[in-house]
XYZ file of C-alpha atoms in Angstrom:
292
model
C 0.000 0.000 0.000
C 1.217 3.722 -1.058
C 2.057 5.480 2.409
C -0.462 7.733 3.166
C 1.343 10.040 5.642
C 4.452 11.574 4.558
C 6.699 13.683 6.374
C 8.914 15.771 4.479
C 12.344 16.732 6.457
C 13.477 20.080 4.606
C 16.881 21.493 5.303
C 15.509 25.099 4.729
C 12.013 26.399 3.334
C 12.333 25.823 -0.136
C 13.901 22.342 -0.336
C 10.236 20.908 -0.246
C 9.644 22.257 -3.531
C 13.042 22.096 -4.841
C 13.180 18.525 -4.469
C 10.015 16.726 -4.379
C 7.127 19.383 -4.820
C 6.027 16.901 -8.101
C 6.190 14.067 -5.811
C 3.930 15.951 -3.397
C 1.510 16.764 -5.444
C 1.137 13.437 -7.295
C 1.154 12.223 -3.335
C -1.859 14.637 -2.697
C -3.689 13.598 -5.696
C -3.629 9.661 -4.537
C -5.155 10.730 -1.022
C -1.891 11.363 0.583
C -1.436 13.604 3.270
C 2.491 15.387 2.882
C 3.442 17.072 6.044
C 6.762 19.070 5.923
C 9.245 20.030 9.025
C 11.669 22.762 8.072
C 14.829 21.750 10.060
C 16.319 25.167 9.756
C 15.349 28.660 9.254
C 17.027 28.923 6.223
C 18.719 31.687 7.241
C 22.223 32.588 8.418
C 22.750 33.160 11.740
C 23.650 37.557 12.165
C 27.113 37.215 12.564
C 27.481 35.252 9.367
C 25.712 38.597 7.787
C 27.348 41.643 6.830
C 27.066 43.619 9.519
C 24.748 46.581 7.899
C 22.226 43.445 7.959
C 22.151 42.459 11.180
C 19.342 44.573 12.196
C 16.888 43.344 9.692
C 17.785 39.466 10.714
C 14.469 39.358 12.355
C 12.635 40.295 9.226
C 14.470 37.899 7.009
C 13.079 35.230 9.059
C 9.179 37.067 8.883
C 9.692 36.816 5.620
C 11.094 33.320 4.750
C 8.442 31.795 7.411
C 5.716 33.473 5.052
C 7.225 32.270 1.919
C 6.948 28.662 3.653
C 3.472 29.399 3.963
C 2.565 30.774 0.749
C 4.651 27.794 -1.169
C 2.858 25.052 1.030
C -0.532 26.269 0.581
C -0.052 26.047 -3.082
C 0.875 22.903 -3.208
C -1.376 21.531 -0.006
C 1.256 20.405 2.348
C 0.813 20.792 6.573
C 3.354 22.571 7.988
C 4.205 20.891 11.592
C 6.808 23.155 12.399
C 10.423 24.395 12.100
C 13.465 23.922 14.575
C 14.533 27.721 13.815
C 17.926 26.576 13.878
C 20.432 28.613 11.568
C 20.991 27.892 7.814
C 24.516 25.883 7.935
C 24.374 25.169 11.757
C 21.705 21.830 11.564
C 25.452 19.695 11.902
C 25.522 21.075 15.628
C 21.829 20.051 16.458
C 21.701 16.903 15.143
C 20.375 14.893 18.527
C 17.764 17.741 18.850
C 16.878 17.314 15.558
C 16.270 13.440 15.380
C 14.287 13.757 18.960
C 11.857 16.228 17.300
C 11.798 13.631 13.596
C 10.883 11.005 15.845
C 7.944 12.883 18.223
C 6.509 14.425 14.483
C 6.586 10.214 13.111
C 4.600 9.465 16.114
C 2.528 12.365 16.564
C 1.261 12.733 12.842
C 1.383 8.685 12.340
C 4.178 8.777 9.596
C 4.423 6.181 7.090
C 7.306 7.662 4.848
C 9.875 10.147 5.104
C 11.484 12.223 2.301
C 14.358 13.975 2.320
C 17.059 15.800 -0.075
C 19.965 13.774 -1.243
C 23.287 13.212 0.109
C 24.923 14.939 -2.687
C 26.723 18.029 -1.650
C 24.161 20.439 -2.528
C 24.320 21.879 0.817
C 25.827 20.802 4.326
C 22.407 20.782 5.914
C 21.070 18.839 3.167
C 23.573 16.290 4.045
C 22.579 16.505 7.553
C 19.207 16.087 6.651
C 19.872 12.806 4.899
C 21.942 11.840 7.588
C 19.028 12.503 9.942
C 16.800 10.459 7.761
C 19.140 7.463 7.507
C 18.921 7.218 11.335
C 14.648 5.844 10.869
C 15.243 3.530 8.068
C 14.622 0.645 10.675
C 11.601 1.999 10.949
C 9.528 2.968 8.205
C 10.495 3.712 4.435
C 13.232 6.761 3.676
C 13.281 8.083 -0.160
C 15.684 10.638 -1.219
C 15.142 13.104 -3.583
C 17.915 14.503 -5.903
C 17.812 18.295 -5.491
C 20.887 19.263 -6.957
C 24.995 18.828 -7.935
C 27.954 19.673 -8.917
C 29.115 15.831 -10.168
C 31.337 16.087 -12.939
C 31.921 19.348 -12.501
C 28.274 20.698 -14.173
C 25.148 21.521 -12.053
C 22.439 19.084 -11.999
C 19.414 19.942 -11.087
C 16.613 17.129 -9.790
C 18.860 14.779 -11.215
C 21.086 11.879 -9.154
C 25.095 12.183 -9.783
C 25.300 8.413 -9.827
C 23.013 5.337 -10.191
C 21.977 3.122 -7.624
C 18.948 0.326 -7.736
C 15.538 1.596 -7.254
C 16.228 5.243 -9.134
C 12.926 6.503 -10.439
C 12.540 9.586 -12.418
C 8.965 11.292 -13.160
C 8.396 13.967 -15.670
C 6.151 16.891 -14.623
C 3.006 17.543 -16.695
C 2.735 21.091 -18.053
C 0.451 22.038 -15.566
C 2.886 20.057 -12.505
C 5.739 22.305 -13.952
C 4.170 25.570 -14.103
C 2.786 25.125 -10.403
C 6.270 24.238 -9.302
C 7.892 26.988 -10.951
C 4.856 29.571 -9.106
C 5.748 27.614 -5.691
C 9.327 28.306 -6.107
C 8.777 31.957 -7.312
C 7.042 32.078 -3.609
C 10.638 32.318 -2.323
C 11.275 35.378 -3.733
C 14.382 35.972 -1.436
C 16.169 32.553 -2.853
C 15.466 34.057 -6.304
C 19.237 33.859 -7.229
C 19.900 30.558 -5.400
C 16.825 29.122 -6.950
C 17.122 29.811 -10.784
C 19.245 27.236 -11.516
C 16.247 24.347 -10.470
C 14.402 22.763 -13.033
C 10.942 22.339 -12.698
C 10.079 19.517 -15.573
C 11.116 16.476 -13.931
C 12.259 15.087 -10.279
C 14.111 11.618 -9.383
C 13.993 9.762 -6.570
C 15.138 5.995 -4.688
C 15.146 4.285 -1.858
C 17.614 5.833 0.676
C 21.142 3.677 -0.070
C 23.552 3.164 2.771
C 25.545 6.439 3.077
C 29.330 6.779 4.595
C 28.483 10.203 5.496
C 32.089 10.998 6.849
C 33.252 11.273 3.392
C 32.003 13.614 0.550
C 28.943 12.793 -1.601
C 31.022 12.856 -5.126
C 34.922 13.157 -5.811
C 36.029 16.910 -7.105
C 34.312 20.051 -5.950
C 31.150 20.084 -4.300
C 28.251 22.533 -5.084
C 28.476 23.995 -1.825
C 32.378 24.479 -2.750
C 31.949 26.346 -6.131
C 32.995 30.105 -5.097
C 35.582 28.551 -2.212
C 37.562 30.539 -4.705
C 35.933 34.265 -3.430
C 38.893 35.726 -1.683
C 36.990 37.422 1.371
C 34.296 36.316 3.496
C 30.338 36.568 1.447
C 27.642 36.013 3.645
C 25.576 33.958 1.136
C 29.007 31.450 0.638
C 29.405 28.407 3.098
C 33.681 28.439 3.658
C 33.442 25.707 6.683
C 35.985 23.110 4.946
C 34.269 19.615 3.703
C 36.635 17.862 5.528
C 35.361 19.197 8.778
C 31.479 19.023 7.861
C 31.262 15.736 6.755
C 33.934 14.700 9.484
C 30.944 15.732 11.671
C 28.143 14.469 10.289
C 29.874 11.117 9.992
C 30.956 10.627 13.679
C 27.040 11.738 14.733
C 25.715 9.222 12.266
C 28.496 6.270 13.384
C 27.323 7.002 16.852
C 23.937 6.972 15.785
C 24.562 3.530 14.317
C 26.626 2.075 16.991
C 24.245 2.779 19.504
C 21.413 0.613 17.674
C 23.912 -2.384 17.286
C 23.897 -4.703 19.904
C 27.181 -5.097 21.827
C 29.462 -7.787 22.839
C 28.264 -8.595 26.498
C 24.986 -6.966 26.180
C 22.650 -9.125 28.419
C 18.976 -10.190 26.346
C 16.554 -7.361 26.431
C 19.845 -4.226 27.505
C 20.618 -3.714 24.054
C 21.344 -0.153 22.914
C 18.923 -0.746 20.391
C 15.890 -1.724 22.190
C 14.251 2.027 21.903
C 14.104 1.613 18.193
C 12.250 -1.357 18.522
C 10.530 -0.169 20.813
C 9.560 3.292 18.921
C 8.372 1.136 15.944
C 6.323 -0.983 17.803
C 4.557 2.050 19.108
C 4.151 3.575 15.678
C 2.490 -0.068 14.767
C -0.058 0.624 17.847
C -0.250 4.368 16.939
C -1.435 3.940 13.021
C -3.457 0.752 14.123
C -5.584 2.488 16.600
C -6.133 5.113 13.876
C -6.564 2.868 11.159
C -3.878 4.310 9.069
C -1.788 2.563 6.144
C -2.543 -0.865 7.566
């Protein structure tokens, strides 16, 4: 059975249109209900601005929170929330994070999540995936390709490598022209945005990730202007080395501690609360008579 209740995890507001707003709607049109949780804010934190900006910080996140708004209610998703956490500072919340995934799973009776792909779009689109990867014991995880700089050319809703289970739609006029009026509801990603197509998405099952090491050999999309020679505000420097470094101890740890251990006595394994979490879910959608 098609999962009925779908959670999208977005890095920032935008990133549920940018890389699965098609899927959405198609979602919708089955009987789906898409909920999204924007795991950021989407914006910088002040000090990364320049500092004749600082002031209006506060208005930059009025304003993205009602782009979210207008952008969902085009395309009929729920809104459950955002974490509020700074644009390219999700790496340092990342427990926080998954508590708050796994409370939205149970409280909205989740049967899929979707995410962005691990493909060096962004660093918090990595730790989104990374996020993601940590309830695949538990219910389905698809990622969406958003977009790359594999091979050194930028690919937009399109995977830099192949894996089984890749699926590809292509948007109907009338899919395409609502995306491209959803996306023209962030009107303050205009420049980051132009660059995303809007006739076709792809999409797979979430494949095991070694997160501690780049998406893609050569330069990243979040590396293209390294280059700059002084400090832009709308240019991630933080070395890859040291993001994905990061994300890839969290996500061992996260691992580890669902693997049982050597001298673990029956029923003390660290990864009884999984089970345990998914056998609630089970009780949660059955009392509601959801996707069962």
């Amino acid at each position: 059975m098609e999962p009925r209740r779908i959670l999208i995890l977005a890095p920032h507001p935008d990133d549920e249109i940018v890389a699965c707003g098609i899927a959405a709607l198609r979602a919708r049109a089955a009987g789906a209900r898409v909920f999204v949780l924007y795991l950021t804010s989407g914006v910088p934190a002040p000090e990364a601005l320049w500092p004749w900006q600082r002031s209006g910080h506060a208005a930059r996140l009025s304003r993205r929170r009602t782009e979210a708004r207008l952008a969902a209610a085009l395309f009929g998703m729920e809104s459950i929330g955002s974490l509020d956490h700074p644009s390219r500072r999700l790496r340092y919340h990342l427990d926080a994070a998954a508590a708050e995934i796994g409370r939205a799973i149970m409280e909205h009776a989740i049967e899929a999540l979707w995410v962005p792909a691990f493909e060096g779009a962004h660093q918090d689109h990595d730790a989104a995936n990374a996020l993601a990867a940590r309830f695949c014991d538990v219910l389905p995880v698809h990622e969406f390709a958003a977009y790359n700089f594999a091979g050194g050319r930028v690919r937009s809703n399109r995977f830099a490598d192949r894996h089984d289970g890749d699926v590809t739609i292509e948007s109907t006029a009338a899919e395409a022209a609502l995306k491209r009026q959803a996306l023209a509801c962030y009107e303050s990603e205009r420049g980051n945005l132009r660059h995303v197509r809007a006739e076709g998405e792809s999409w797979r099952p979430l494949p095991h990730y070694d997160y501690g090491t780049p998406p893609h050999s050569g330069r990243l999309f979040r590396e293209r202007f390294h280059w700059v020679p002084f400090r832009h505000p709308r240019i991630d420097f933080e070395a890859s080395a040291t993001v994905y470094a990061e994300i890839g101890r969290w996500a061992s740890a996260a691992a580890a501690a669902r693997q049982p251990a050597l001298g673990d006595a029956p029923g003390d394994e660290p990864w009884q609360a999984d089970r345990e979490f998914a056998g609630a879910l089970d009780q949660t959608e059955g009392e509601r008579g959801l996707g069962r």
